[in-house]
Each structure stands twice: as structure tokens, then as C-alpha cells.
mmCIF file of C-alpha atoms in Angstrom:
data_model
loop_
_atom_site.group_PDB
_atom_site.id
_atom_site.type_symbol
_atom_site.label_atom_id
_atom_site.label_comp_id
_atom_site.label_asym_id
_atom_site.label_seq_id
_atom_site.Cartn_x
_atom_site.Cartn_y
_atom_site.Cartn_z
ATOM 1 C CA UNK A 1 -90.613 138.883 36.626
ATOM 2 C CA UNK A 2 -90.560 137.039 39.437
ATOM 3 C CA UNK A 3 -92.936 136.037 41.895
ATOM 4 C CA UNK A 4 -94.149 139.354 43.979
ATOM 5 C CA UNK A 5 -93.600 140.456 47.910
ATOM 6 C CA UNK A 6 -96.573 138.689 49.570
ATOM 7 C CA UNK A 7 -96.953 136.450 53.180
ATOM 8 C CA UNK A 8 -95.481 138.068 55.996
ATOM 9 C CA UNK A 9 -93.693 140.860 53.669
ATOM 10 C CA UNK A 10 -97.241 142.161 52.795
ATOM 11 C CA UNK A 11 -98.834 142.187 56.426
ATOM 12 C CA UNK A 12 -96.375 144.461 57.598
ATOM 13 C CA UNK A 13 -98.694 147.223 56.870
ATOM 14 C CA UNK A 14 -101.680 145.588 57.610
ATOM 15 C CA UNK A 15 -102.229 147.503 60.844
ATOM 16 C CA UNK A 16 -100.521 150.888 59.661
ATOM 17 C CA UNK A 17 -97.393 149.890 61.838
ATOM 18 C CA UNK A 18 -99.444 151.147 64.797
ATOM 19 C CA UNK A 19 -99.958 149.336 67.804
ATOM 20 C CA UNK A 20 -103.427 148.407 68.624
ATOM 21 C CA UNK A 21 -103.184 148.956 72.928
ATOM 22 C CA UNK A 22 -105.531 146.104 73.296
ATOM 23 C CA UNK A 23 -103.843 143.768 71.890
ATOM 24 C CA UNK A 24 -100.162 144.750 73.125
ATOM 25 C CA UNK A 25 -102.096 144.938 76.999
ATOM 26 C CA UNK A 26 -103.145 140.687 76.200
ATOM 27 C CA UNK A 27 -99.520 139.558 75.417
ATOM 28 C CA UNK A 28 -95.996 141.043 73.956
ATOM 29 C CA UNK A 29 -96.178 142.616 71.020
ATOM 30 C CA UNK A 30 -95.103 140.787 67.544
ATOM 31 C CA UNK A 31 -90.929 141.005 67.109
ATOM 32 C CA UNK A 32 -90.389 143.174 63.886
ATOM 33 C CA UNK A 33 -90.015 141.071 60.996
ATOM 34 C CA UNK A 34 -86.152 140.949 59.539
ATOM 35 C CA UNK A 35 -84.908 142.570 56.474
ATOM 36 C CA UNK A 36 -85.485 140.037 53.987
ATOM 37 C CA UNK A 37 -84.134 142.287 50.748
ATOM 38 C CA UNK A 38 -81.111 143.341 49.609
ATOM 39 C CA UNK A 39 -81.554 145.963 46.749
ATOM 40 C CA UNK A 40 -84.822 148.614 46.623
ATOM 41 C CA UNK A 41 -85.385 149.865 43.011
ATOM 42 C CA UNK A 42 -88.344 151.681 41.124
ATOM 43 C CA UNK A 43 -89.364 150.480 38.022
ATOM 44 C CA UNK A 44 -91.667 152.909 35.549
ATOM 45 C CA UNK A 45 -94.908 150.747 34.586
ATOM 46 C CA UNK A 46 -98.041 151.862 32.020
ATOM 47 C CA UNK A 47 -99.762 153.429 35.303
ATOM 48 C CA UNK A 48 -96.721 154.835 37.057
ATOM 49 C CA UNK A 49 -93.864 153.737 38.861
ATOM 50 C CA UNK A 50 -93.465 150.747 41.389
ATOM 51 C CA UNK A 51 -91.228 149.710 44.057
ATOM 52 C CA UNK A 52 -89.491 146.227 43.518
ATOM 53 C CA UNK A 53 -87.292 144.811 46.027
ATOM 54 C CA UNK A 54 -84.809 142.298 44.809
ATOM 55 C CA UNK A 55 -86.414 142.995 41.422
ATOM 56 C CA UNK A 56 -89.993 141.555 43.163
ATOM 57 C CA UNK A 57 -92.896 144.191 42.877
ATOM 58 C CA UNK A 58 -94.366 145.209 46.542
ATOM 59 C CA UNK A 59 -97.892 144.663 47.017
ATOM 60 C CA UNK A 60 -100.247 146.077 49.980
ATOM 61 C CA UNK A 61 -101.726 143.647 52.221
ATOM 62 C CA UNK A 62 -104.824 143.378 50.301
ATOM 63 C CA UNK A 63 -102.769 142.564 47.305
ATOM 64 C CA UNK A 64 -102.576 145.687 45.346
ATOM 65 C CA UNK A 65 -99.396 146.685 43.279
ATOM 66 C CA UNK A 66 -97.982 149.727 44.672
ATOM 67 C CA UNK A 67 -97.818 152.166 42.111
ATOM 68 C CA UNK A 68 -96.824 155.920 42.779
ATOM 69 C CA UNK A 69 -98.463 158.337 40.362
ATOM 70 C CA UNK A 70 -94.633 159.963 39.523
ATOM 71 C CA UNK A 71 -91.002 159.088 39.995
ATOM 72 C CA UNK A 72 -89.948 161.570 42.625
ATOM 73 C CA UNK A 73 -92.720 159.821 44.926
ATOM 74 C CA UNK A 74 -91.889 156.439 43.974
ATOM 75 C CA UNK A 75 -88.527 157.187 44.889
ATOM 76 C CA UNK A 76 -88.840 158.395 48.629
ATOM 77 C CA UNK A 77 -91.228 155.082 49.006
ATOM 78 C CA UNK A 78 -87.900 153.359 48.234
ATOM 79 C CA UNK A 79 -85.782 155.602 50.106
ATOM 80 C CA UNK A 80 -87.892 154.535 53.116
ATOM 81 C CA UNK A 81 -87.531 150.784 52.079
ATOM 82 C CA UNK A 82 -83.843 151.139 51.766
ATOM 83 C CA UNK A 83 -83.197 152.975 54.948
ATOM 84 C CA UNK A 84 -84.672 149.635 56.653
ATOM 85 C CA UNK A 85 -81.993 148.179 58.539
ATOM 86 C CA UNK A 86 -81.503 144.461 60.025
ATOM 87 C CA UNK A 87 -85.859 144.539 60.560
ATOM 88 C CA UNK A 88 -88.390 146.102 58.959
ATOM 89 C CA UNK A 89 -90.332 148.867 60.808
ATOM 90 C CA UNK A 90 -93.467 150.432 59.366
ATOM 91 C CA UNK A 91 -94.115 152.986 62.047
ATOM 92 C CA UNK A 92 -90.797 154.782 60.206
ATOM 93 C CA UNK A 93 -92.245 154.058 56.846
ATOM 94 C CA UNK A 94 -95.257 156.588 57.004
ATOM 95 C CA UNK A 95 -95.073 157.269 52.605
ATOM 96 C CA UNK A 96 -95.831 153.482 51.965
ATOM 97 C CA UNK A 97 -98.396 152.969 55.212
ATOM 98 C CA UNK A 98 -100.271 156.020 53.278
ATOM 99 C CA UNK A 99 -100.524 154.280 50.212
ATOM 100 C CA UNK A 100 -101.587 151.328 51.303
ATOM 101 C CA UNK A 101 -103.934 153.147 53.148
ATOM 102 C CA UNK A 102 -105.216 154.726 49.804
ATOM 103 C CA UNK A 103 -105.243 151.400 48.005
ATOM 104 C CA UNK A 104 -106.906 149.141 50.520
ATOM 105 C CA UNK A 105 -109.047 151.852 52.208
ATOM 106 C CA UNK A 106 -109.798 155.208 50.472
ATOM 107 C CA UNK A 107 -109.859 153.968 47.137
ATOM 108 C CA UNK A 108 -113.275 151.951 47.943
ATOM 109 C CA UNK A 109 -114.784 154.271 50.161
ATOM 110 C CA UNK A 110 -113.927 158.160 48.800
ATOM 111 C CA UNK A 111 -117.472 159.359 49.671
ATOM 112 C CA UNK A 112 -117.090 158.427 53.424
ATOM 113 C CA UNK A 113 -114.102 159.691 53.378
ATOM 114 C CA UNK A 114 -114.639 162.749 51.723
ATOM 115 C CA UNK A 115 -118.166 163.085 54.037
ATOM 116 C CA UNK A 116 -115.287 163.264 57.405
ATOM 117 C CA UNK A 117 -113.349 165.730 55.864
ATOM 118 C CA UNK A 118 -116.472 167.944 56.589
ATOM 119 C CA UNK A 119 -117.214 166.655 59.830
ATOM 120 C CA UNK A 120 -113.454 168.089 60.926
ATOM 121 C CA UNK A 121 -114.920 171.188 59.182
ATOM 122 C CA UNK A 122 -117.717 171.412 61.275
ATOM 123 C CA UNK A 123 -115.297 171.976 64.043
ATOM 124 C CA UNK A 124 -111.908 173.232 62.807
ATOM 125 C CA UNK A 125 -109.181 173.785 64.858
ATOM 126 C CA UNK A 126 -108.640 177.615 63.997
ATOM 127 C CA UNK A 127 -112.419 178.852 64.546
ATOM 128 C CA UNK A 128 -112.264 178.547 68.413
ATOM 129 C CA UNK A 129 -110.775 181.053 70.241
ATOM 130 C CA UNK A 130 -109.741 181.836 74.016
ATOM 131 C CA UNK A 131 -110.891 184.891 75.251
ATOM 132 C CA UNK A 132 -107.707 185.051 77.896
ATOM 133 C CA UNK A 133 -104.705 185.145 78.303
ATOM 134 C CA UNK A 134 -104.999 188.222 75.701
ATOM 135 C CA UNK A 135 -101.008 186.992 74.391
ATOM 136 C CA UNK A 136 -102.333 183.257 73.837
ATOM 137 C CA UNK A 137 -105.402 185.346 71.565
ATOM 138 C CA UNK A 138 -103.189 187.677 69.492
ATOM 139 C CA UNK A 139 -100.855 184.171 68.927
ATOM 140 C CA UNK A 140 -104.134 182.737 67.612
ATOM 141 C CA UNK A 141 -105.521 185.803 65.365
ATOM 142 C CA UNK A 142 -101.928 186.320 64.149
ATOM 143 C CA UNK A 143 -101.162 182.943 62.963
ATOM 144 C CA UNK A 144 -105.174 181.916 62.335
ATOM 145 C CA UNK A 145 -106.621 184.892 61.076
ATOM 146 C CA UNK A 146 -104.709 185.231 57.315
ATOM 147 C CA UNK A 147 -105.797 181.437 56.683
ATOM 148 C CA UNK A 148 -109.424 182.424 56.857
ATOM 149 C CA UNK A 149 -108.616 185.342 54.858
ATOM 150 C CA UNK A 150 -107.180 183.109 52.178
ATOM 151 C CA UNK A 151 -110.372 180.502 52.747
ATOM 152 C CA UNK A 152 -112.694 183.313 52.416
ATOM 153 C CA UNK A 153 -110.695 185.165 49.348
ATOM 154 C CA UNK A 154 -109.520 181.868 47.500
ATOM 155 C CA UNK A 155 -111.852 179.263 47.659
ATOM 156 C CA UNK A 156 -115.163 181.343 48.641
ATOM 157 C CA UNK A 157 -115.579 180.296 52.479
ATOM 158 C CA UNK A 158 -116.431 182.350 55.323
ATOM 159 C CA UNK A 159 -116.203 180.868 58.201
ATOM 160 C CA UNK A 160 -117.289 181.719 61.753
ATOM 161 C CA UNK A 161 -115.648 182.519 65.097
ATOM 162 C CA UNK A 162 -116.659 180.794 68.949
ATOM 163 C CA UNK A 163 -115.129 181.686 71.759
ATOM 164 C CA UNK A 164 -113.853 178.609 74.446
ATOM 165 C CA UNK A 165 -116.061 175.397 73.849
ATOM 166 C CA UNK A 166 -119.283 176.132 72.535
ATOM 167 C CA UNK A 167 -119.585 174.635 69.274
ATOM 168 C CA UNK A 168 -119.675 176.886 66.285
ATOM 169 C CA UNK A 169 -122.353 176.685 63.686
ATOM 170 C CA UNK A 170 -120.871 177.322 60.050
ATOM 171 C CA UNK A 171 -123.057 178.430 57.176
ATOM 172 C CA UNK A 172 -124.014 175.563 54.474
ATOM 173 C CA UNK A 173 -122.365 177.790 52.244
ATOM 174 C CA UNK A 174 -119.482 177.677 53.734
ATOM 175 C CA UNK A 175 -119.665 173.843 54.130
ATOM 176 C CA UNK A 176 -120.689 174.201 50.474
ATOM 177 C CA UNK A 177 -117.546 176.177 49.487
ATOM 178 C CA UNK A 178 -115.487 173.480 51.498
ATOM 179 C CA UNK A 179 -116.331 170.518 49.943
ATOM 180 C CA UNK A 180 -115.793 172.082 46.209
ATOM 181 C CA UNK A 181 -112.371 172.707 47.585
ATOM 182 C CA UNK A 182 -111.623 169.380 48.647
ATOM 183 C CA UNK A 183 -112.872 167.729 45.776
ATOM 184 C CA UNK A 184 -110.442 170.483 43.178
ATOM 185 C CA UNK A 185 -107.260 169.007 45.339
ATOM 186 C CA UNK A 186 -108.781 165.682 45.355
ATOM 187 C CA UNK A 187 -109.296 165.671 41.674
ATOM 188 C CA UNK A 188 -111.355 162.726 39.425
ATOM 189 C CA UNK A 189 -108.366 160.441 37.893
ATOM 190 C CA UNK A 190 -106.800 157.269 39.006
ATOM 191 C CA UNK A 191 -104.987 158.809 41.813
ATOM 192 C CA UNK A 192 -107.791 160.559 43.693
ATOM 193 C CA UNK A 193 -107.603 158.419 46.416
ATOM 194 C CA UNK A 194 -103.611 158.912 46.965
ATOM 195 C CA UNK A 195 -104.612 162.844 46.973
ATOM 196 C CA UNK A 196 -107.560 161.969 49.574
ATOM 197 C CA UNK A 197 -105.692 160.116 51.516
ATOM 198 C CA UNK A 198 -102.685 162.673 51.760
ATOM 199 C CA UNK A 199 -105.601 165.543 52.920
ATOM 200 C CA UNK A 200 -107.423 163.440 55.524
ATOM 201 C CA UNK A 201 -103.857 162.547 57.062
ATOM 202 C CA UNK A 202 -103.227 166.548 57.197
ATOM 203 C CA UNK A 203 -106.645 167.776 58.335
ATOM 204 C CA UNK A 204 -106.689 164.495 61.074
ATOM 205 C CA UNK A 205 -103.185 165.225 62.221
ATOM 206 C CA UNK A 206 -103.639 168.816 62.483
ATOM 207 C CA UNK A 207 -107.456 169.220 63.535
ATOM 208 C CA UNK A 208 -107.954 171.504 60.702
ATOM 209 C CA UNK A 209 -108.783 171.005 57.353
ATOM 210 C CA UNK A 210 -108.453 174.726 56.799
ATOM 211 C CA UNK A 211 -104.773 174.198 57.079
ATOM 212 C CA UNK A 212 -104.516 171.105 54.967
ATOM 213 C CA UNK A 213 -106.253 173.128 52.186
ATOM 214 C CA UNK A 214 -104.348 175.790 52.928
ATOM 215 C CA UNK A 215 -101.151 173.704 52.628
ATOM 216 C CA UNK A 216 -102.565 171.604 49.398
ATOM 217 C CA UNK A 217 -102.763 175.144 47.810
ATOM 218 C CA UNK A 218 -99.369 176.583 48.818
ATOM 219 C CA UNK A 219 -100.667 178.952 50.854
ATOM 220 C CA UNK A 220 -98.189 177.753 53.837
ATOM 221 C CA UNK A 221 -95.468 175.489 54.114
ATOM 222 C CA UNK A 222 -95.157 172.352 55.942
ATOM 223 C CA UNK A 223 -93.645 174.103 58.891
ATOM 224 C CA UNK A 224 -95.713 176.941 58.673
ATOM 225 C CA UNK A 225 -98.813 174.511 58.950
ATOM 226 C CA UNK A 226 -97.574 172.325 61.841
ATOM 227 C CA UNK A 227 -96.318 175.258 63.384
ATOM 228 C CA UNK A 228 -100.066 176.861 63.226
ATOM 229 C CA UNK A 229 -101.751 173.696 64.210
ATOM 230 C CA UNK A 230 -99.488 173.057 67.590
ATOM 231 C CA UNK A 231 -100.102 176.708 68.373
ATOM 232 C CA UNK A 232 -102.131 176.185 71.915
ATOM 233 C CA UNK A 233 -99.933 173.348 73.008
ATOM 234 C CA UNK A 234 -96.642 175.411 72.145
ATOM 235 C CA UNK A 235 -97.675 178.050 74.229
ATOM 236 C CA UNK A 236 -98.586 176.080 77.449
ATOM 237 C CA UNK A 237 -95.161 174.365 77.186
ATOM 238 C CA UNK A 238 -93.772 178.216 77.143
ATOM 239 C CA UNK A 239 -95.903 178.473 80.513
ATOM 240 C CA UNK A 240 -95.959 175.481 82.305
ATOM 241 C CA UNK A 241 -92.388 173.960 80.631
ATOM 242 C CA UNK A 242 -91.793 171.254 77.827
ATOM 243 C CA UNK A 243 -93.265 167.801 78.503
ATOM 244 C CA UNK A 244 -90.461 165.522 76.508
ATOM 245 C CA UNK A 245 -93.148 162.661 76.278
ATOM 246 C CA UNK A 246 -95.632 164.827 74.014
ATOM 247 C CA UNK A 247 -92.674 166.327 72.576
ATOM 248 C CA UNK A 248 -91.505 162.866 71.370
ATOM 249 C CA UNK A 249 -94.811 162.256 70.336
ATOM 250 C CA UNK A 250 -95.303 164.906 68.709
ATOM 251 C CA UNK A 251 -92.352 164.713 66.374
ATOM 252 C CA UNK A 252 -93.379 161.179 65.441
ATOM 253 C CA UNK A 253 -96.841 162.851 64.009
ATOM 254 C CA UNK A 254 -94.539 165.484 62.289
ATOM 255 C CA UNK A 255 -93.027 162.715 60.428
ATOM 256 C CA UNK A 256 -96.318 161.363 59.051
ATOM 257 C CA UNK A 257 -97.639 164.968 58.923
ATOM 258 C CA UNK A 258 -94.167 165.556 56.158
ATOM 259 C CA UNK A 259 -95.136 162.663 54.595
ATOM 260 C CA UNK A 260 -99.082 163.333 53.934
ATOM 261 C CA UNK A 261 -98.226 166.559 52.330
ATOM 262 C CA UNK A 262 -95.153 165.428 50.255
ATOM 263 C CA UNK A 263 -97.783 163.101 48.905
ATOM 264 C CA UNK A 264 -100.371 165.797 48.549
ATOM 265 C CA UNK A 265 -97.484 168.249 46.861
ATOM 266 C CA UNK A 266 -96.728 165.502 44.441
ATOM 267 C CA UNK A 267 -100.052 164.963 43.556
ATOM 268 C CA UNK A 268 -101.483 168.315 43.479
ATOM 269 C CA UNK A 269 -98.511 169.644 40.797
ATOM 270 C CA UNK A 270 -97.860 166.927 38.621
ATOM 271 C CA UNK A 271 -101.169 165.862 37.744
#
């Protein structure tokens, strides 16, 4: 084998493929680096299955072979190598910024991790409420109301209601119930940090890690999830009219929002 992707090829992720503002505000930003690969392949290994480009194993920046825990993973981290055209951009390559976020990050700090997962619970998106317009509050109890159900019904927490601002105060036994949930879809196995990863991407992406557990359980669909989570903002674009700039945004986190829980989905029914 030869020798593996490293220098340059490996920084590319180093900063997630996001721009840090301070840095782009001091001078222009870094050109994108060019495509230096021809052929994007996946090769099974005792621990999974890697990408190689141009036969040559990828690595994250901190030096770690990526390894997806199954093949149909392994192969839309290549997909999203191959679809690389004359540069290589990793703010379209959200699947292998995620691992390398699990590898170099989450994998040596799951307990921190796992320990802001409940601080999004301590204010989840779908517990605060408007009062008025009454049409924005049925939107809210239609869409938001089953997923406590299934929180309450499936995985034992009950959680409470605010209206407007004021900060909620759940139970510790709901907080309780929570964290046993997180840590069934998280698992205890080699890939717990890919499946941590995958649900702090949902919950931070969609300010709720009611949905991403509702999600990681099947309880809704990616759409159905995304669709539940831009609920507020959806209808003040039906009222005030569509801002294109937060649209465009907002289909950029889609794309990383797909990718967490194609990761999560992977993980959650294959191992």
C-alpha cells in the first residue's frame, strides 16, 4: 500500500470547511486546494471499510484512518470525494467533515459531549410556545405535540410546557429519562462516537434533541424533522415573505442536517 493522503490533503478538514469570520475579515480567504486524485474507491478492512483515493487510504487531520462502520456509509463518503471537481471543497463534503469530527473530537471527549446534549435539553426547541397568533400555536401543538407523546410513551420522558421566553424547568427525571435515551442510540462499541457525533449535529442543527431522538428512533423522517424544527421561521416567511439569504442558508444546514442522520440511520440499524 502506498504511502497515505496526508499534508495539505489532510488539513482540508481541519476547520470543518467552515470559515472562521475572523480570520476571512484579516485577509482573503485560502484558494480551495485542487483535485489532486483521480479514482475514489472503498476498500473493506478488519474494522470496516475505508476510503482510498488513487488506492492511498484518507486520513483526518489528526492522522486517523477513516474507517466507516459499514459499506453503504463508506460509500456516500466516496460519493462525496468523487463528486469533487477541478478543487476540493469541504463545505459540500458534510459525511467526511462528520467523521473527522468523530475521530479527532468526539471520540476523546464523549462525556462532554454527551453532558451538551442535555444542556440543549434543558431548553428544547419544541417546549416553548407562543401564546398568539392562535394559527402559529395550533402549527406548533400539531407538529410538536405527538413528539412529546412519543418521548413520554417511548423512552419514559415527560417534559414540560413555557409559554414565550421564560425558561422552562424540566424534571430530573425527565433529564434522567433523556440521557438513558441518548446513550441506547449512542451505544458502547467502537463506533459510539460516529453515532454521537451524528445526534449532536441533529439536536445542534435543529435546537431540539427531542427531534434528533425522535429521528434516531424512526419516529419521523428527515423531512418530517427539519420540517418540525423550521416551523416558527416557515411561518413568518408565510407572513412577512421569503428572505432568499436565510433560505440559502438554510438549505446549506439541510445538507449537513441529511448527512448527520444518514450517519445516525446507518449506525443505529446495522450495529
Amino acid at each position: 500500500m502506498s504511502n497515505p493522503v496526508s499534508g495539505l490533503e489532510a488539513d482540508l478538514f481541519a476547520q470543518g470547511g467552515e470559515r472562521d469570520p475572523q480570520i476571512s475579515a484579516r485577509g482573503p480567504a485560502r484558494p480551495l486546494p485542487k483535485r489532486f486524485y483521480a479514482e475514489v474507491s472503498v476498500e473493506e478492512t478488519a474494522h470496516g471499510y475505508g476510503i482510498l483515493l488513487d488506492a492511498r487510504p484518507v486520513y483526518t487531520p489528526k492522522k486517523q484512518r477513516v474507517i466507516a462502520p459499514n459499506r453503504l456509509l463508506a460509500e456516500h463518503l466516496a460519493l462525496e470525494w468523487s463528486a469533487q471537481t477541478s478543487t476540493i471543497n469541504p463545505a459540500a463534503m458534510p459525511l467526511n467533515r462528520l467523521i473527522n469530527t468523530a475521530l479527532d473530537g468526539v471520540r476523546l471527549q464523549m462525556a462532554a459531549v454527551e453532558a451538551e446534549l442535555m444542556r440543549y435539553a434543558a431548553s428544547d426547541l419544541i417546549c416553548y410556545r407562543v401564546e398568539e397568533p392562535e394559527s402559529l400555536a395550533s402549527r406548533q401543538a400539531a407538529s410538536w405535540d405527538p413528539i412529546l407523546a412519543f418521548l413520554k410513551d417511548r423512552l419514559g420522558a415527560r417534559l414540560s410546557l413555557g409559554a414565550g421566553v421564560a425558561f422552562v424547568n424540566q424534571s430530573s427525571e425527565a433529564f434522567t429519562a433523556l440521557n438513558l435515551a441518548v446513550r441506547s442510540v449512542a451505544k458502547s462499541d467502537a463506533f459510539t462516537p460516529f453515532r454521537l457525533t451524528a445526534m449532536y449535529e441533529l439536536t445542534a442543527l435543529s435546537g431540539s434533541l427531542a427531534l434528533a431522538l425522535a429521528l434516531a428512533h424512526d419516529f419521523l423522517s428527515v423531512e418530517a424533522a427539519w420540517t418540525a424544527a423550521n416551523l416558527d421561521e416557515d411561518f413568518q416567511m408565510g407572513v412577512w415573505g421569503e428572505d432568499r439569504e436565510a433560505l440559502a442558508r438554510r438549505e446549506k444546514r439541510y445538507g449537513d442536517f441529511r448527512a448527520a442522520a444518514l450517519r445516525s440511520e446507518e449506525h443505529t440499524s446495522e450495529l
